[in-house]
């Protein structure tokens, strides 16, 4: 983290520790040590661990949205943009930094920490719903399909794909789930 | 846990603690306290924490397979059996006791603890692949679909549905993802 300013190092250290140890296992002292920052410096930038955790979660959520947005605004039809999002190279064995937080009971019971996670999944489902509605208007999806439920299924495939990759110890578990879902999606207009 | 024998109370206590605190946060002492068992009694039944964790994970895996098997052998066509599995009432907000273990780094790095998890997901994907192959032979699924990739997508939808339920704080997140996936699946034979 050489070259980052202290505030940034504190945020990145908190993201790493939340990932490795969860909220309950992330102490202010561990954050300070990893960031190479003193206690006074930490409290200069943040009110405490919850404030820092919120900033760390916001950062992970922003990065997720930026990566998804790049696929959603890439070349091709609406259906191709959806496929590009699903196929984007992911660090599948590591998992989704936002989705994994949903399994952290201490994060989910705090409304301030939970809010960016809930908002990110709502945003993702909304954007996919809009693209699938466009794909349906393009004639690439069957008219009878509900774009919102289809979007929820695709968001679930991505999140569950991470679980399969971890369970099988191979990123191929993620890829197979995504290709299975895309085959179901793209055959809609064909049969 | 009144009425259970000591060995069973130790297993159930370990399952609960793995769920609540993860492997690293589950101490032999906490297991003994929750089970109301002494240290001598614990070491009479199990060689130690890894042995007990293995028994607890095996138990969760067996229960998952038993519940799935009940849906897979229920009434109706192969496609209806798949739908029954996906729609089975689940404690969606709590999550999948087996899938969640894939996010526990201490469980996944131990081959002994990881094995029942890997085996369970392989079994689930195999069973769904067999049912989807039958559904295709029945004419309920498009001939061009790959049953194995479709099965992987459905396993991912279930696991990701749990993530969505937690993210939105509502079991409806799970139900919507499953219904979206089933609509994609069942329309295969129609269009």
Coordinates of C-alpha atoms in Angstrom, one line a residue:
Chain A
X1 CA 0.0 0.0 0.0
X2 CA 3.1 2.2 -0.5
X3 CA 2.2 5.6 -1.8
X4 CA -1.4 5.7 -0.6
X5 CA -2.3 8.3 1.9
X6 CA -3.2 7.2 5.4
X7 CA -7.0 7.4 5.0
X8 CA -6.8 5.2 1.9
X9 CA -4.5 2.7 3.7
X10 CA -7.0 2.5 6.5
X11 CA -9.8 1.7 4.1
X12 CA -7.9 -0.9 2.2
X13 CA -6.7 -2.6 5.4
X14 CA -10.2 -2.7 6.7
X15 CA -11.5 -4.3 3.5
X16 CA -8.8 -7.0 3.7
X17 CA -9.5 -7.7 7.3
X18 CA -13.3 -7.9 6.8
X19 CA -12.6 -10.4 4.1
X20 CA -10.1 -12.5 6.1
X21 CA -11.6 -12.4 9.6
X22 CA -15.1 -10.9 9.4
X23 CA -16.4 -7.9 11.3
X24 CA -16.2 -9.4 14.7
X25 CA -12.6 -10.6 14.1
X26 CA -11.4 -7.2 12.8
X27 CA -10.0 -5.1 15.7
X28 CA -9.1 -1.4 15.4
X29 CA -5.6 -2.4 16.5
X30 CA -5.2 -4.9 13.6
X31 CA -6.5 -2.3 11.2
X32 CA -3.9 0.3 12.5
X33 CA -1.1 -2.3 12.3
X34 CA -1.9 -3.3 8.8
X35 CA -2.3 0.3 7.6
X36 CA 0.9 1.4 9.4
X37 CA -1.2 4.1 11.1
X38 CA -1.4 5.1 14.7
X39 CA -4.5 5.2 16.8
X40 CA -4.6 9.0 16.7
X41 CA -4.4 9.0 13.0
X42 CA -7.2 6.5 12.7
X43 CA -9.5 8.6 14.9
X44 CA -8.5 11.7 13.0
X45 CA -10.0 10.1 9.8
X46 CA -12.8 7.9 11.2
X47 CA -15.1 8.0 14.2
X48 CA -14.2 4.3 15.0
X49 CA -14.5 0.8 13.6
X50 CA -18.1 1.0 12.4
X51 CA -17.4 4.2 10.5
X52 CA -14.3 2.7 8.9
X53 CA -16.2 -0.5 8.1
X54 CA -18.9 1.5 6.4
X55 CA -16.3 3.3 4.3
X56 CA -14.7 -0.1 3.4
X57 CA -18.0 -1.7 2.4
X58 CA -19.0 1.4 0.4
X59 CA -15.7 1.1 -1.5
X60 CA -16.2 -2.6 -2.3
X61 CA -19.8 -1.8 -3.4
X62 CA -18.6 1.1 -5.7
X63 CA -16.0 -1.2 -7.3
X64 CA -18.6 -3.9 -8.0
X65 CA -21.0 -1.3 -9.5
X66 CA -18.2 0.2 -11.7
X67 CA -17.2 -3.2 -13.0
X68 CA -20.8 -4.2 -13.8
X69 CA -21.5 -0.9 -15.4
X70 CA -18.5 -1.4 -17.8
X71 CA -20.1 -4.6 -19.0
X72 CA -23.6 -3.1 -19.2
X73 CA -22.4 -0.3 -21.4
X74 CA -20.1 -2.4 -23.6
X75 CA -20.6 -3.2 -27.2
X76 CA -23.5 -5.3 -28.6
X77 CA -27.1 -5.9 -28.0
X78 CA -28.7 -5.7 -24.6
X79 CA -28.6 -9.5 -24.3
X80 CA -24.9 -9.5 -25.3
X81 CA -24.3 -6.9 -22.5
X82 CA -25.9 -9.2 -20.0
X83 CA -23.8 -12.1 -21.2
X84 CA -20.6 -10.0 -21.0
X85 CA -21.5 -9.1 -17.4
X86 CA -22.0 -12.8 -16.5
X87 CA -18.8 -13.9 -18.2
X88 CA -16.5 -11.1 -17.0
X89 CA -13.4 -12.7 -15.7
X90 CA -13.8 -12.9 -12.0
X91 CA -11.6 -14.1 -9.2
X92 CA -14.2 -16.8 -8.8
X93 CA -12.3 -18.8 -6.2
X94 CA -12.0 -15.8 -3.9
X95 CA -15.7 -14.9 -4.1
X96 CA -17.7 -11.7 -4.2
X97 CA -16.5 -9.1 -1.7
X98 CA -20.0 -7.7 -1.4
X99 CA -22.0 -10.9 -1.5
X100 CA -19.8 -12.5 1.1
X101 CA -20.7 -9.8 3.6
X102 CA -24.3 -11.0 3.6
X103 CA -23.0 -14.0 5.5
X104 CA -21.4 -11.9 8.2
X105 CA -24.1 -11.7 11.0
X106 CA -22.4 -8.6 12.6
X107 CA -22.5 -6.7 9.3
X108 CA -26.1 -7.6 8.5
X109 CA -27.6 -6.7 11.9
X110 CA -26.2 -3.1 11.7
X111 CA -28.5 -1.0 9.4
X112 CA -25.6 1.4 8.6
X113 CA -23.3 -1.5 7.3
X114 CA -26.1 -3.4 5.7
X115 CA -27.4 -0.4 3.7
X116 CA -24.7 -0.3 1.0
X117 CA -25.0 -4.1 0.4
X118 CA -28.8 -4.0 0.1
X119 CA -28.5 -0.9 -2.2
X120 CA -25.9 -2.6 -4.4
X121 CA -28.0 -5.8 -5.0
X122 CA -31.0 -3.6 -5.7
X123 CA -29.0 -1.6 -8.2
X124 CA -27.7 -4.7 -9.9
X125 CA -31.1 -6.3 -10.2
X126 CA -32.6 -3.0 -11.6
X127 CA -29.9 -2.6 -14.2
X128 CA -30.3 -6.3 -15.4
X129 CA -34.1 -5.9 -15.4
X130 CA -33.7 -2.8 -17.7
X131 CA -31.4 -4.7 -20.0
X132 CA -33.6 -7.8 -20.1
X133 CA -36.7 -5.6 -20.9
X134 CA -34.7 -4.2 -23.8
X135 CA -33.7 -7.7 -24.9
X136 CA -37.3 -8.7 -24.8
X137 CA -38.3 -5.7 -26.9
X138 CA -35.4 -6.6 -29.3
X139 CA -37.1 -10.1 -29.7
X140 CA -34.1 -11.8 -28.1
X141 CA -36.1 -13.0 -25.1
X142 CA -39.6 -14.6 -25.0
X143 CA -42.4 -12.1 -24.5
X144 CA -43.8 -14.1 -21.6
X145 CA -40.7 -13.8 -19.4
X146 CA -40.7 -11.5 -16.4
X147 CA -37.5 -9.4 -16.7
X148 CA -37.3 -8.7 -13.0
X149 CA -37.5 -12.4 -11.9
X150 CA -35.1 -13.3 -14.7
X151 CA -32.7 -10.6 -13.4
X152 CA -32.9 -12.0 -9.9
X153 CA -32.1 -15.5 -11.2
X154 CA -29.0 -14.2 -13.0
X155 CA -27.8 -12.3 -9.9
X156 CA -28.3 -15.5 -7.9
X157 CA -26.4 -17.5 -10.5
X158 CA -23.4 -15.2 -10.2
X159 CA -23.4 -15.4 -6.4
X160 CA -24.1 -19.1 -6.3
X161 CA -21.4 -19.6 -9.0
X162 CA -18.9 -18.3 -6.4
X163 CA -20.1 -20.9 -3.9
X164 CA -19.7 -23.7 -6.5
X165 CA -16.2 -22.5 -7.4
X166 CA -15.2 -22.6 -3.8
X167 CA -16.9 -26.0 -3.2
X168 CA -15.2 -27.6 -6.2
X169 CA -11.9 -25.7 -5.7
X170 CA -12.0 -24.6 -9.4
X171 CA -13.2 -21.5 -11.2
X172 CA -14.7 -23.9 -13.7
X173 CA -17.6 -24.4 -11.3
X174 CA -18.5 -20.7 -11.7
X175 CA -18.1 -20.8 -15.5
X176 CA -20.3 -23.9 -15.9
X177 CA -23.1 -22.3 -13.9
X178 CA -22.9 -19.1 -15.9
X179 CA -22.9 -21.0 -19.3
X180 CA -25.8 -23.1 -18.1
X181 CA -27.8 -19.9 -17.3
X182 CA -26.8 -18.2 -20.6
X183 CA -27.9 -21.2 -22.6
X184 CA -31.3 -21.1 -20.9
X185 CA -31.5 -17.4 -21.5
X186 CA -30.4 -17.3 -25.2
X187 CA -32.5 -20.2 -26.3
X188 CA -35.6 -18.3 -25.3
X189 CA -35.9 -16.7 -28.7
X190 CA -35.0 -19.9 -30.7
X191 CA -37.2 -22.8 -29.9
Chain B
X1 CA -31.0 -30.8 23.3
X2 CA -32.7 -32.6 26.2
X3 CA -32.9 -36.3 25.7
X4 CA -30.0 -36.6 23.2
X5 CA -27.0 -38.6 24.2
X6 CA -23.7 -36.9 24.8
X7 CA -22.2 -37.7 21.4
X8 CA -25.3 -36.3 19.6
X9 CA -25.3 -33.1 21.8
X10 CA -21.6 -32.6 20.9
X11 CA -22.3 -32.9 17.2
X12 CA -25.4 -30.5 17.3
X13 CA -23.5 -28.0 19.4
X14 CA -20.6 -28.0 17.0
X15 CA -23.0 -27.5 14.0
X16 CA -24.5 -24.5 15.8
X17 CA -21.1 -23.0 16.7
X18 CA -19.7 -23.5 13.2
X19 CA -22.7 -21.6 11.9
X20 CA -22.5 -18.8 14.4
X21 CA -18.8 -18.3 14.8
X22 CA -17.0 -20.2 12.0
X23 CA -14.4 -22.8 12.5
X24 CA -11.7 -20.5 13.9
X25 CA -14.2 -19.1 16.5
X26 CA -15.4 -22.5 17.7
X27 CA -13.3 -23.6 20.7
X28 CA -13.5 -27.1 22.2
X29 CA -14.4 -25.3 25.5
X30 CA -17.4 -23.5 23.9
X31 CA -18.5 -26.9 22.3
X32 CA -18.3 -28.6 25.7
X33 CA -20.2 -25.8 27.4
X34 CA -23.1 -25.8 24.9
X35 CA -23.3 -29.5 24.9
X36 CA -23.2 -29.7 28.7
X37 CA -20.3 -32.2 28.4
X38 CA -17.0 -32.4 30.1
X39 CA -13.6 -32.4 28.3
X40 CA -13.1 -36.1 29.2
X41 CA -16.4 -37.0 27.6
X42 CA -15.7 -35.0 24.5
X43 CA -12.3 -36.8 24.0
X44 CA -14.0 -40.1 24.7
X45 CA -16.3 -39.6 21.7
X46 CA -14.0 -37.6 19.4
X47 CA -10.2 -37.2 18.8
X48 CA -10.5 -33.4 18.9
X49 CA -12.0 -30.3 17.3
X50 CA -11.2 -31.4 13.7
X51 CA -12.8 -34.8 14.2
X52 CA -15.9 -33.3 15.8
X53 CA -16.1 -30.6 13.0
X54 CA -16.0 -33.4 10.4
X55 CA -18.8 -35.2 12.1
X56 CA -20.9 -32.0 12.3
X57 CA -20.3 -31.2 8.6
X58 CA -21.1 -34.8 7.6
X59 CA -24.4 -34.4 9.5
X60 CA -25.3 -31.2 7.7
X61 CA -24.4 -32.7 4.4
X62 CA -26.5 -35.8 5.0
X63 CA -29.5 -33.7 6.0
X64 CA -29.2 -31.6 2.8
X65 CA -29.0 -34.8 0.7
X66 CA -32.0 -36.4 2.5
X67 CA -34.1 -33.3 1.9
X68 CA -33.1 -33.0 -1.7
X69 CA -33.7 -36.7 -2.3
X70 CA -37.3 -36.4 -0.9
X71 CA -38.0 -33.8 -3.6
X72 CA -36.2 -35.8 -6.3
X73 CA -38.3 -38.9 -5.6
X74 CA -41.6 -37.0 -5.1
X75 CA -44.6 -37.2 -7.5
X76 CA -44.7 -35.9 -11.0
X77 CA -42.4 -35.7 -14.1
X78 CA -38.7 -35.3 -13.8
X79 CA -39.1 -31.5 -14.5
X80 CA -41.7 -31.3 -11.7
X81 CA -39.3 -33.0 -9.3
X82 CA -36.6 -30.4 -10.2
X83 CA -39.2 -27.6 -9.6
X84 CA -40.2 -29.2 -6.3
X85 CA -36.6 -29.2 -5.1
X86 CA -36.1 -25.6 -6.0
X87 CA -39.3 -24.5 -4.4
X88 CA -39.0 -26.5 -1.2
X89 CA -39.6 -24.2 1.7
X90 CA -36.2 -23.2 3.0
X91 CA -35.1 -21.1 5.8
X92 CA -33.9 -18.7 3.2
X93 CA -32.8 -16.0 5.5
X94 CA -30.6 -18.3 7.5
X95 CA -28.8 -19.7 4.4
X96 CA -27.5 -23.1 3.4
X97 CA -25.6 -24.8 6.2
X98 CA -23.4 -26.6 3.7
X99 CA -23.0 -23.8 1.1
X100 CA -22.0 -21.3 3.8
X101 CA -19.1 -23.5 4.9
X102 CA -17.5 -22.9 1.5
X103 CA -16.9 -19.3 2.7
X104 CA -15.1 -20.5 5.8
X105 CA -11.3 -20.4 4.9
X106 CA -10.3 -22.7 7.8
X107 CA -12.8 -25.3 6.7
X108 CA -11.9 -25.2 3.0
X109 CA -8.2 -25.4 3.5
X110 CA -8.5 -28.7 5.4
X111 CA -9.0 -31.6 3.0
X112 CA -10.8 -33.7 5.6
X113 CA -13.4 -30.9 6.3
X114 CA -13.7 -29.9 2.7
X115 CA -14.4 -33.4 1.4
X116 CA -18.0 -33.8 2.5
X117 CA -18.8 -30.3 1.1
X118 CA -17.3 -31.0 -2.2
X119 CA -19.0 -34.5 -2.3
X120 CA -22.4 -33.0 -1.5
X121 CA -22.3 -30.4 -4.3
X122 CA -21.1 -33.1 -6.7
X123 CA -23.9 -35.4 -5.7
X124 CA -26.5 -32.6 -6.0
X125 CA -25.3 -31.6 -9.5
X126 CA -25.2 -35.3 -10.6
X127 CA -28.8 -35.9 -9.4
X128 CA -30.1 -32.8 -11.1
X129 CA -28.2 -33.7 -14.3
X130 CA -29.9 -37.1 -14.3
X131 CA -33.3 -35.5 -13.8
X132 CA -32.7 -32.9 -16.5
X133 CA -31.6 -35.6 -18.9
X134 CA -34.8 -37.4 -18.2
X135 CA -36.8 -34.2 -18.7
X136 CA -35.1 -33.7 -22.0
X137 CA -36.0 -37.2 -23.1
X138 CA -39.6 -36.5 -21.9
X139 CA -39.6 -33.5 -24.3
X140 CA -39.9 -31.1 -21.4
X141 CA -36.5 -29.5 -22.1
X142 CA -35.0 -28.3 -25.4
X143 CA -32.8 -31.0 -27.0
X144 CA -29.9 -28.6 -27.4
X145 CA -29.5 -27.9 -23.7
X146 CA -26.6 -29.4 -21.8
X147 CA -28.1 -31.1 -18.7
X148 CA -24.9 -30.8 -16.6
X149 CA -24.4 -27.1 -17.2
X150 CA -28.2 -26.5 -16.6
X151 CA -27.9 -28.5 -13.3
X152 CA -24.9 -26.3 -12.3
X153 CA -26.9 -23.2 -13.0
X154 CA -29.8 -24.4 -10.8
X155 CA -27.5 -25.3 -7.9
X156 CA -26.0 -21.8 -8.2
X157 CA -29.5 -20.2 -8.2
X158 CA -30.3 -22.0 -5.0
X159 CA -27.0 -20.9 -3.3
X160 CA -27.2 -17.4 -4.8
X161 CA -30.9 -17.2 -3.8
X162 CA -29.8 -17.5 -0.1
X163 CA -27.4 -14.5 -0.7
X164 CA -30.2 -12.4 -2.2
X165 CA -32.5 -13.3 0.7
X166 CA -29.9 -12.2 3.2
X167 CA -29.1 -9.0 1.2
X168 CA -32.7 -7.9 0.9
X169 CA -33.7 -9.2 4.4
X170 CA -36.6 -11.1 2.9
X171 CA -37.1 -14.7 1.8
X172 CA -38.9 -13.2 -1.2
X173 CA -35.4 -12.6 -2.7
X174 CA -34.9 -16.3 -2.8
X175 CA -38.3 -17.1 -4.2
X176 CA -38.0 -14.5 -7.0
X177 CA -34.6 -16.0 -8.1
X178 CA -36.0 -19.5 -8.1
X179 CA -39.2 -18.5 -10.0
X180 CA -37.1 -16.6 -12.6
X181 CA -34.9 -19.7 -13.1
X182 CA -38.0 -22.0 -13.3
X183 CA -39.6 -19.8 -15.9
X184 CA -36.4 -20.0 -18.1
X185 CA -36.4 -23.8 -17.6
X186 CA -40.0 -24.6 -18.3
X187 CA -40.4 -22.3 -21.3
X188 CA -37.7 -24.4 -23.1
X189 CA -40.3 -26.7 -24.5
X190 CA -42.8 -24.1 -25.4
X191 CA -41.5 -21.4 -27.6

